[in-house]
Coordinates of C-alpha atoms and ligand atoms in Angstrom, one line a residue:
M1 CA 37.0 -24.0 -1.2
S2 CA 34.5 -24.9 1.5
E3 CA 31.0 -23.2 1.5
R4 CA 32.0 -21.3 4.7
N5 CA 35.1 -19.8 3.1
Q6 CA 33.1 -18.6 0.1
I7 CA 30.7 -16.6 2.3
R8 CA 32.1 -13.1 2.8
H9 CA 29.7 -12.0 5.5
G10 CA 28.9 -15.0 7.7
I11 CA 28.1 -15.3 11.4
E12 CA 31.7 -14.5 12.4
Q13 CA 31.5 -11.1 10.6
V14 CA 28.0 -10.5 12.1
V15 CA 29.4 -10.9 15.6
E16 CA 32.7 -9.1 14.9
R17 CA 30.9 -6.1 13.5
G18 CA 28.5 -5.9 16.4
M19 CA 25.5 -6.7 14.1
C20 CA 24.2 -9.6 16.3
I21 CA 20.6 -8.9 17.4
G22 CA 20.7 -11.6 20.0
C23 CA 17.9 -13.7 18.6
G24 CA 19.4 -16.9 19.9
A25 CA 19.0 -19.0 16.7
C26 CA 22.7 -19.9 16.7
A27 CA 22.4 -21.0 20.4
I28 CA 19.4 -23.2 19.6
R29 CA 21.0 -24.7 16.5
T30 CA 24.2 -25.6 18.4
G31 CA 22.6 -26.9 21.5
G32 CA 24.0 -24.0 23.5
A33 CA 27.6 -24.4 22.3
I34 CA 27.2 -20.7 21.2
A35 CA 26.1 -18.8 24.2
V36 CA 23.9 -15.7 23.8
T37 CA 24.1 -13.4 26.8
L38 CA 23.3 -9.9 27.8
G39 CA 26.2 -7.5 27.4
S40 CA 27.2 -4.4 29.3
R41 CA 25.2 -2.2 26.9
G42 CA 21.9 -4.0 27.5
L43 CA 22.0 -6.0 24.2
Y44 CA 22.1 -9.8 23.8
Q45 CA 25.2 -10.9 21.9
A46 CA 26.4 -14.3 20.7
N47 CA 29.8 -15.6 21.8
L48 CA 31.5 -17.7 19.2
A49 CA 34.8 -18.1 21.1
T50 CA 34.5 -21.8 22.0
A51 CA 32.4 -23.0 19.0
T52 CA 33.9 -25.5 16.7
S53 CA 34.1 -24.8 13.0
E54 CA 31.3 -27.4 12.4
Q55 CA 29.1 -25.5 14.9
I56 CA 29.9 -22.2 13.2
S57 CA 28.8 -23.8 9.9
L58 CA 25.5 -24.8 11.3
A59 CA 24.9 -21.5 13.0
T60 CA 25.8 -19.3 10.1
R61 CA 22.9 -20.8 8.1
V62 CA 20.3 -19.7 10.7
C63 CA 21.7 -16.2 11.5
P64 CA 19.4 -13.6 10.1
F65 CA 22.4 -11.3 9.2
S66 CA 24.6 -13.9 7.6
D67 CA 24.9 -14.2 3.8
A68 CA 24.9 -18.0 4.2
A69 CA 21.2 -17.8 5.3
K70 CA 18.3 -17.5 2.8
N71 CA 17.0 -14.0 2.5
E72 CA 13.5 -12.8 3.2
D73 CA 12.4 -13.0 -0.5
A74 CA 13.5 -16.7 -0.7
L75 CA 11.9 -17.7 2.6
A76 CA 8.7 -15.8 1.8
S77 CA 8.3 -17.0 -1.8
E78 CA 8.6 -20.7 -0.7
R79 CA 5.6 -20.1 1.5
F80 CA 3.5 -17.3 0.1
G81 CA 4.6 -17.4 -3.6
D82 CA 1.0 -17.7 -4.8
L83 CA 0.0 -14.4 -3.1
P84 CA 0.5 -10.9 -4.6
H85 CA 3.7 -9.2 -3.7
D86 CA 4.6 -5.6 -3.0
D87 CA 8.3 -4.6 -2.6
R88 CA 7.5 -2.7 0.6
I89 CA 5.2 -5.0 2.6
G90 CA 6.1 -8.4 1.0
H91 CA 3.4 -10.9 0.0
Y92 CA -0.1 -10.2 1.2
S93 CA -3.5 -11.7 1.4
A94 CA -5.6 -9.2 3.4
V95 CA -4.3 -5.7 4.3
M96 CA -6.5 -4.1 7.0
A97 CA -6.8 -1.5 9.8
G98 CA -8.7 -2.4 12.9
R99 CA -9.1 -2.7 16.6
L100 CA -11.0 -4.3 19.4
T101 CA -14.4 -2.6 20.0
E102 CA -14.3 -2.7 23.8
D103 CA -12.5 0.3 25.1
D104 CA -11.6 -1.5 28.4
S105 CA -9.7 -4.1 26.4
V106 CA -8.1 -2.0 23.8
V107 CA -6.4 0.2 26.4
Q108 CA -4.6 -2.8 27.7
S109 CA -2.9 -3.3 24.3
S110 CA -0.4 -1.1 22.4
S111 CA -2.3 -0.5 19.3
G112 CA -5.7 -2.0 18.4
G113 CA -5.2 -5.2 20.4
L114 CA -5.6 -7.4 17.3
A115 CA -2.3 -9.2 17.9
T116 CA -3.6 -10.6 21.2
R117 CA -7.0 -11.3 19.6
L118 CA -5.3 -13.4 16.9
L119 CA -3.1 -15.2 19.4
S120 CA -6.2 -16.1 21.5
G121 CA -7.9 -17.4 18.4
L122 CA -4.9 -19.6 17.6
L123 CA -5.1 -21.2 21.1
E124 CA -8.9 -21.4 21.1
R125 CA -8.9 -23.2 17.7
R126 CA -6.0 -25.4 18.7
V127 CA -3.9 -24.3 15.8
V128 CA -1.1 -24.3 18.4
D129 CA -0.8 -25.4 22.1
S130 CA 1.3 -22.4 23.3
I131 CA 2.6 -19.0 22.3
L132 CA 6.2 -17.8 22.6
H133 CA 6.0 -14.1 23.2
V134 CA 7.5 -11.4 25.4
G135 CA 6.2 -10.7 28.9
R136 CA 7.4 -9.7 32.4
S137 CA 10.5 -11.5 33.5
D138 CA 10.9 -13.5 36.7
G139 CA 14.6 -13.1 36.6
S140 CA 16.9 -10.1 36.8
E141 CA 15.7 -8.5 33.6
L142 CA 12.4 -6.6 33.2
F143 CA 11.1 -8.5 30.2
E144 CA 11.9 -11.9 28.5
Y145 CA 10.3 -14.4 26.2
V146 CA 7.7 -16.4 28.0
V147 CA 5.4 -19.3 27.1
S148 CA 1.6 -18.7 27.3
S149 CA -0.7 -21.7 27.0
S150 CA -4.0 -20.1 28.0
V151 CA -5.8 -16.9 27.1
D152 CA -5.4 -15.6 30.6
E153 CA -1.7 -16.0 30.4
L154 CA -1.7 -14.3 27.0
L155 CA -3.7 -11.4 28.4
S156 CA -1.1 -10.8 31.1
A157 CA 1.6 -10.1 28.5
R158 CA 0.1 -7.5 26.2
K159 CA 1.7 -4.3 24.9
S160 CA 5.0 -3.6 23.2
M161 CA 8.2 -4.4 25.1
Y162 CA 10.8 -2.1 23.6
Y163 CA 13.5 -4.2 25.2
A164 CA 16.3 -6.6 24.2
T165 CA 15.2 -10.2 24.6
T166 CA 16.4 -13.6 23.2
L167 CA 14.7 -16.8 22.2
A168 CA 17.8 -18.8 23.1
E169 CA 16.3 -20.2 26.3
V170 CA 12.6 -20.8 25.5
G171 CA 13.6 -22.0 22.0
A172 CA 15.8 -24.7 23.5
A173 CA 13.1 -25.9 25.9
L174 CA 10.2 -26.6 23.4
R175 CA 8.3 -29.8 24.2
P176 CA 8.5 -32.3 21.4
D177 CA 4.8 -33.1 21.5
K178 CA 3.6 -29.4 21.3
R179 CA 3.0 -26.9 18.6
Y180 CA 3.9 -23.3 19.1
A181 CA 3.2 -19.9 17.6
V182 CA 6.2 -17.5 17.9
V183 CA 5.7 -13.7 18.1
G184 CA 8.6 -11.5 17.1
V185 CA 10.1 -8.6 15.3
P186 CA 11.0 -9.4 11.6
C187 CA 14.6 -10.6 12.2
F188 CA 13.5 -12.9 15.0
I189 CA 10.8 -14.4 12.7
K190 CA 13.3 -14.8 9.9
A191 CA 15.7 -16.6 12.3
M192 CA 13.0 -19.0 13.5
R193 CA 12.0 -19.7 9.9
L194 CA 15.6 -20.5 9.1
L195 CA 15.8 -22.8 12.1
A196 CA 12.6 -24.6 11.2
D197 CA 14.0 -25.1 7.7
E198 CA 17.2 -26.7 9.0
V199 CA 15.8 -28.8 11.9
P200 CA 12.8 -31.1 11.1
A201 CA 11.7 -31.3 14.8
L202 CA 11.5 -27.5 15.0
N203 CA 9.6 -27.4 11.7
R204 CA 6.8 -29.5 13.4
Q205 CA 7.0 -27.5 16.7
L206 CA 7.0 -24.0 15.2
A207 CA 3.6 -24.0 13.6
F208 CA 2.7 -20.3 13.3
F209 CA 4.7 -17.1 12.9
V210 CA 3.3 -13.8 14.1
G211 CA 5.3 -10.8 13.1
I212 CA 5.5 -7.3 14.7
V213 CA 6.2 -4.4 12.5
C214 CA 9.5 -3.0 13.6
G215 CA 11.2 0.4 13.5
H216 CA 14.1 -0.7 15.5
L217 CA 14.8 -2.6 18.7
K218 CA 16.0 -0.9 21.9
S219 CA 18.7 -2.0 24.4
T220 CA 17.5 -2.6 28.0
F221 CA 18.9 0.9 28.6
F222 CA 15.8 2.5 27.0
A223 CA 13.6 1.3 29.8
E224 CA 16.1 2.4 32.4
S225 CA 16.6 5.8 30.8
L226 CA 12.8 6.5 30.6
A227 CA 12.4 5.5 34.2
W228 CA 15.4 7.4 35.5
Q229 CA 14.2 10.6 33.7
A230 CA 10.9 10.0 35.6
G231 CA 12.8 9.9 38.9
V232 CA 13.1 6.1 39.2
P233 CA 16.8 5.1 39.0
P234 CA 17.8 1.7 37.6
S235 CA 18.6 0.3 41.1
S236 CA 15.0 0.8 42.2
L237 CA 13.1 0.0 39.0
E238 CA 10.4 -2.6 39.1
T239 CA 8.9 -2.2 35.6
V240 CA 8.1 0.1 32.7
D241 CA 4.9 0.4 30.6
F242 CA 6.1 1.8 27.3
R243 CA 2.6 2.5 26.0
V244 CA 0.1 4.2 28.3
K245 CA -2.8 5.6 26.3
N246 CA -4.0 9.1 27.0
P247 CA -7.6 10.0 26.0
T248 CA -6.6 13.7 25.7
R249 CA -4.1 13.1 22.9
A250 CA -3.7 11.4 19.6
A251 CA -2.7 7.7 19.6
N252 CA 1.0 8.5 18.6
R253 CA 1.4 10.9 21.5
Y254 CA 1.1 8.3 24.2
D255 CA 2.5 8.3 27.8
Y256 CA 4.8 5.8 29.5
S257 CA 5.0 4.8 33.2
A258 CA 7.8 3.7 35.5
T259 CA 7.1 1.8 38.6
A260 CA 9.6 1.7 41.5
R261 CA 10.1 -1.3 43.8
T262 CA 8.2 0.7 46.5
G263 CA 5.1 0.5 44.3
E264 CA 5.2 4.2 43.4
R265 CA 4.2 4.7 39.7
V266 CA 5.1 7.8 37.6
V267 CA 3.3 8.5 34.3
R268 CA 4.8 11.0 31.8
P269 CA 4.4 11.8 28.1
V270 CA 6.9 9.8 26.2
A271 CA 7.7 13.1 24.2
S272 CA 9.0 14.6 27.5
A273 CA 11.9 12.1 27.6
I274 CA 15.0 13.2 25.7
D275 CA 15.2 9.9 23.9
G276 CA 11.4 9.4 23.5
S277 CA 11.3 10.2 19.8
W278 CA 12.0 7.1 17.7
G279 CA 13.5 9.4 15.0
Y280 CA 16.6 9.9 17.1
A281 CA 17.2 6.1 17.3
A282 CA 18.6 6.2 20.8
F283 CA 19.8 2.8 22.0
Q284 CA 19.3 1.2 18.6
P285 CA 21.4 -1.9 18.1
E286 CA 23.8 -1.8 15.1
A287 CA 21.9 -4.8 13.6
C288 CA 19.0 -2.5 12.8
N289 CA 21.2 -0.4 10.6
F290 CA 21.4 -3.4 8.3
C291 CA 17.8 -4.5 8.2
D292 CA 15.4 -4.1 5.2
D293 CA 12.3 -6.0 6.5
V294 CA 9.7 -3.7 8.0
F295 CA 6.6 -5.9 7.6
A296 CA 8.0 -9.2 8.8
E297 CA 7.8 -10.6 5.3
T298 CA 8.4 -14.2 6.4
A299 CA 5.6 -14.2 9.0
D300 CA 2.1 -15.7 8.5
V301 CA 0.6 -12.4 9.8
V302 CA 2.0 -9.1 10.9
F303 CA 0.7 -6.4 13.2
G304 CA 1.8 -2.7 13.5
D305 CA 0.4 0.7 14.4
A306 CA -1.9 2.3 11.8
W307 CA 0.1 5.6 11.7
L308 CA -2.3 7.2 9.2
E309 CA -4.0 10.5 9.8
Q310 CA -7.5 9.0 10.0
Y311 CA -6.5 6.4 12.7
Q312 CA -3.8 8.3 14.5
R313 CA -6.5 10.8 15.8
D314 CA -8.2 8.1 17.8
W315 CA -6.4 7.8 21.1
R316 CA -7.5 4.2 21.6
G317 CA -5.0 3.0 18.9
T318 CA -5.5 1.1 15.7
N319 CA -3.6 -1.7 14.1
I320 CA -2.3 -2.1 10.6
V321 CA -2.5 -5.8 9.7
V322 CA -1.1 -7.8 6.8
T323 CA -2.2 -11.5 6.7
R324 CA -0.5 -14.2 4.6
D325 CA -2.2 -17.3 6.0
A326 CA -5.9 -17.9 5.6
R327 CA -6.3 -19.0 9.2
A328 CA -5.2 -15.5 10.4
T329 CA -7.7 -13.8 8.1
E330 CA -10.4 -16.2 9.2
I331 CA -9.8 -15.6 12.9
L332 CA -9.9 -11.8 12.5
R333 CA -13.0 -11.9 10.2
A334 CA -14.8 -14.2 12.7
A335 CA -14.1 -11.7 15.5
E336 CA -15.5 -9.0 13.2
D337 CA -18.7 -11.0 12.7
T338 CA -19.3 -11.2 16.5
G339 CA -18.7 -7.5 16.8
A340 CA -15.6 -8.0 18.9
V341 CA -13.4 -6.1 16.4
V342 CA -13.8 -3.6 13.6
L343 CA -11.8 -4.0 10.4
T344 CA -11.4 -1.8 7.3
D345 CA -9.8 -3.2 4.1
L346 CA -6.8 -1.2 2.9
G347 CA -4.3 -1.6 0.1
P348 CA -0.5 -2.1 0.3
D349 CA 0.1 1.6 -0.5
E350 CA -1.7 2.7 2.7
A351 CA 0.1 0.0 4.7
A352 CA 3.4 1.2 3.5
R353 CA 2.4 4.9 4.0
S354 CA 1.7 4.0 7.7
Q355 CA 5.5 3.3 8.1
A356 CA 6.9 6.1 5.9
G357 CA 9.7 7.0 8.3
N358 CA 10.7 3.3 8.7
F359 CA 11.0 2.9 4.9
R360 CA 13.2 6.0 4.7
H361 CA 15.5 4.6 7.4
R362 CA 15.5 1.0 6.1
R363 CA 15.7 1.5 2.4
V364 CA 17.3 4.9 1.6
G365 CA 19.2 5.0 4.9
L366 CA 20.4 1.4 4.4
R367 CA 21.8 2.2 0.9
V368 CA 23.9 5.0 2.4
R369 CA 25.1 3.0 5.4
L370 CA 26.1 0.1 3.2
A371 CA 28.0 2.5 0.9
D372 CA 29.7 4.2 3.9
D373 CA 30.9 0.9 5.4
I374 CA 32.1 -0.6 2.1
A375 CA 34.1 2.7 1.5
A376 CA 35.6 2.2 5.0
G377 CA 36.6 -1.4 4.0
L378 CA 34.2 -3.0 6.4
S379 CA 32.3 -6.2 5.9
V380 CA 28.6 -5.8 5.2
P381 CA 25.8 -8.3 4.5
I382 CA 24.2 -8.6 1.1
K383 CA 20.9 -6.7 1.4
R384 CA 17.9 -6.3 -1.0
V385 CA 18.9 -2.7 -1.7
S386 CA 22.2 -1.8 -3.4
P387 CA 24.9 0.3 -1.6
S388 CA 24.9 3.8 -3.1
T389 CA 24.4 7.4 -2.2
D390 CA 23.1 8.2 -5.7
G391 CA 20.0 10.3 -5.7
V392 CA 20.2 10.9 -1.9
S393 CA 20.5 14.6 -1.0
R394 CA 23.6 15.7 0.9
G395 CA 21.3 16.9 3.7
R396 CA 19.7 13.4 4.0
I397 CA 23.1 11.7 3.9
R398 CA 24.2 13.9 6.8
L399 CA 21.0 13.1 8.7
I400 CA 21.4 9.3 8.2
R401 CA 25.0 9.5 9.5
Q402 CA 24.0 11.7 12.5
R403 CA 21.3 9.3 13.5
R404 CA 23.7 6.4 13.4
D405 CA 26.1 8.4 15.6
I406 CA 23.3 9.0 18.1
S407 CA 22.5 5.2 18.3
R408 CA 26.1 4.3 19.0
M409 CA 26.9 7.2 21.4
S410 CA 23.7 6.9 23.4
L411 CA 24.7 3.3 24.4
E412 CA 28.2 4.5 25.4
W413 CA 27.0 7.6 27.3
F414 CA 24.3 5.7 29.2
E415 CA 26.7 2.9 30.1
Q416 CA 29.0 5.6 31.6
A417 CA 26.0 7.3 33.3
R418 CA 25.1 4.0 35.0
A419 CA 28.6 3.4 36.1
T420 CA 28.9 6.8 37.7
N421 CA 25.3 7.0 38.8
D422 CA 25.0 10.3 37.0
L423 CA 22.1 10.6 34.6
D424 CA 23.1 14.2 33.6
H425 CA 26.3 12.7 32.0
Y426 CA 24.0 11.1 29.4
I427 CA 21.3 13.8 29.2
D428 CA 23.8 16.6 28.5
R429 CA 25.6 14.8 25.7
M430 CA 22.3 13.6 24.2
R431 CA 21.0 17.2 24.2
T432 CA 23.9 18.4 22.2
A433 CA 23.7 15.5 19.7
I434 CA 20.0 15.9 19.3
A435 CA 20.3 19.7 18.7
R436 CA 22.8 18.9 15.9
Y437 CA 20.4 16.3 14.5
Q438 CA 17.5 18.8 14.5
R439 CA 19.7 21.4 12.8
V440 CA 20.7 19.0 10.0
D441 CA 17.1 17.8 9.7
A442 CA 15.8 21.4 9.4
A443 CA 18.4 22.3 6.8
Q444 CA 17.6 19.4 4.6
R445 CA 13.8 20.1 4.8
G446 CA 14.1 23.7 3.6
P447 CA 13.4 27.3 4.7
I448 CA 10.1 26.8 6.6
A449 CA 11.6 24.0 8.7
I450 CA 14.7 26.1 9.4
L451 CA 12.4 28.9 10.6
R452 CA 10.4 26.5 12.8
Y453 CA 13.7 25.2 14.2
L454 CA 14.9 28.7 15.1
V455 CA 11.6 29.6 16.8
R456 CA 11.8 26.4 18.9
K457 CA 15.3 27.2 19.8
V458 CA 14.6 30.8 20.9
R459 CA 11.6 29.5 22.9
G460 CA 13.8 26.8 24.5
T461 CA 16.4 29.4 25.5
K462 CA 13.8 31.7 27.1
R463 CA 12.4 28.9 29.3
Ligands
FAD1 C1 10.8 -3.3 19.2 C2 9.5 -3.0 18.6 C3 9.4 -2.0 17.6 C4 8.2 -1.6 17.0 N1 8.2 -0.7 16.0 C5 7.1 -0.4 15.3 C6 7.1 0.6 14.3 O1 8.1 1.2 14.0 N2 5.9 0.8 13.6 C7 4.7 0.1 14.0 O2 3.7 0.4 13.4 N3 4.7 -0.8 15.0 C8 5.9 -1.1 15.7 N4 5.9 -2.0 16.7 C9 4.6 -2.8 16.9 C10 3.6 -2.1 17.8 O3 4.3 -1.4 18.9 C11 2.6 -3.1 18.4 O4 3.4 -4.1 19.1 C12 1.8 -3.8 17.4 O5 1.1 -2.9 16.7 C13 0.8 -4.8 18.0 O6 -0.1 -4.1 18.8 P1 -1.4 -4.8 19.4 O7 -2.2 -3.8 20.2 O8 -2.1 -5.6 18.4 O9 -0.7 -5.9 20.4 P2 -0.9 -6.3 21.9 O10 -2.3 -6.8 22.1 O11 -0.5 -5.1 22.8 O12 0.0 -7.5 22.0 C14 1.4 -7.4 21.7 C15 2.0 -8.8 21.6 O13 3.3 -8.7 21.2 C16 4.2 -9.3 22.1 N5 5.4 -8.5 22.2 C17 5.6 -7.3 22.7 N6 6.8 -6.9 22.6 C18 7.5 -7.9 22.0 C19 8.8 -8.1 21.6 N7 9.8 -7.2 21.8 N8 9.1 -9.2 20.9 C20 8.2 -10.2 20.7 N9 6.9 -10.1 21.1 C21 6.6 -8.9 21.7 C22 3.4 -9.3 23.4 O14 3.9 -10.4 24.2 C23 2.0 -9.5 22.9 O15 1.7 -10.9 22.7 C24 7.0 -2.3 17.3 C25 7.1 -3.2 18.4 C26 8.2 -3.6 19.0 C27 8.2 -4.6 20.1
SF4_2 S1 21.9 -16.1 15.1 FE1 21.0 -14.4 16.2 S2 22.1 -14.5 18.2 FE2 23.3 -15.7 16.8 S3 24.8 -14.4 15.9 FE3 23.1 -14.3 14.5 S4 21.9 -12.5 15.2 FE4 23.3 -13.1 16.9
SF4_3 S1 14.9 -3.2 12.8 FE1 15.2 -5.1 11.9 S2 17.1 -5.9 12.9 FE2 16.3 -4.3 14.2 S3 15.0 -5.4 15.6 FE3 13.7 -4.7 14.0 S4 13.6 -6.4 12.6 FE4 15.3 -6.8 13.9

């Protein structure tokens, strides 16, 4: 039997089951024979229809959701095996919280601005010639992967783009004589590591891997929905800023802005949007339901938000950082010595605690989703947690399933709303789905949560 036939969940099952995240690794590996394009629900998807079986065999080894690819543990231990390991955050050298000290700079970034500080250091020290990261698009989309080769270019693409993108194009156009750092969510970093393992030229070119802690990705619909709710419909949308800091509130209660082609800019609290809470997982791709890597375990360094009480209070934003490469630690420590950044050493427990909700979704939730799909006779990838509902309360199981429904249905309802130019079609259905989610959530939390839910409901009815 060939290796391909022995793999139960390969790239074909990934695509068939809608678990493709659109990273573009398969397109790069096959020289474009597998096309990765934006679908009608605002997510990049691979098309295997015209690929030969040889091309599929190559692609399946670099697809982050294929069982033919090495998993995060294998990829990480080959590189960081000498470092201590924690089941939640992976291998680690330094674990820190920190941010830029200049307020004018830090407000231009999502969290503490350390990701851009590190990337600038990589360019300044000539560790790499250019950075592959996400910035404003020149084309028909709002955001895309861009190549920055100077600090000025880097600075023009700060903040988090909660938006579907692909590395298919920039990854296929790397210059043979250049070294690049790639910035990405954990599954994109894993895909690029897999590619670099398979293709010697890419192994030389992809010289540094910068991870972004990830709760889940969003379809391009998220930007459109936020903007439309702020009065800017998709047809007149110029851009969205997903993270506008507000000095009157805590860091996690940020605003967003939508700018129309006329130049008019509307700023609103993200909590005022029906789909603004990440807990509801609106527009989440199916791939994120099968992901167990929160801290980009295969990256040389990873940056997230320090969602811990002591940092959350500070509206300016603070990063959580895990380094695994001495050069990353050194660049950040050198910036601390000049007074450009402040850093505090933390331990893996605090880093993991800063992402408590993510771990519930990606470890406990994943076990339940795997068990559900296996029971339904569906193909699932092998993950680092086992399929089982054992030890998970009935209330939590219901919540996990309800959340998955919201992700799936939000994509369908928004697609219909766009087609009929009727935002209410989406809002009305989401309101009902979220009310159900809140009810289930309150029930599984206990009597005080139920009381709070009822009070909120009564207040909502009176308004
Ligand atoms: C989809 C997504 C989900 C996230 N989920 C979480 C979460 O659950 N918990 C958490 O703590 N943090 C999460 N983050 C990370 C967080 O929002 C910040 O990006 C991170 O803390 C870095 O902040 P900073 O101020 O250091 O970076 P900045 O100085 O603002 O720079 C950000 C850098 O990341 C690049 N970038 C932005 N968006 C993307 C993207 N989609 N793909 C690749 N590169 C990108 C930019 O080009 C820029 O170089 C998420 C980010 C994304 C994009
Ligand atoms: S490699 Fe990436 S783009 Fe290709 S099928 Fe897998 S997830 Fe999708
Ligand atoms: S949750 Fe996982 S699969 Fe989804 S975008 Fe983030 S890293 Fe990728």
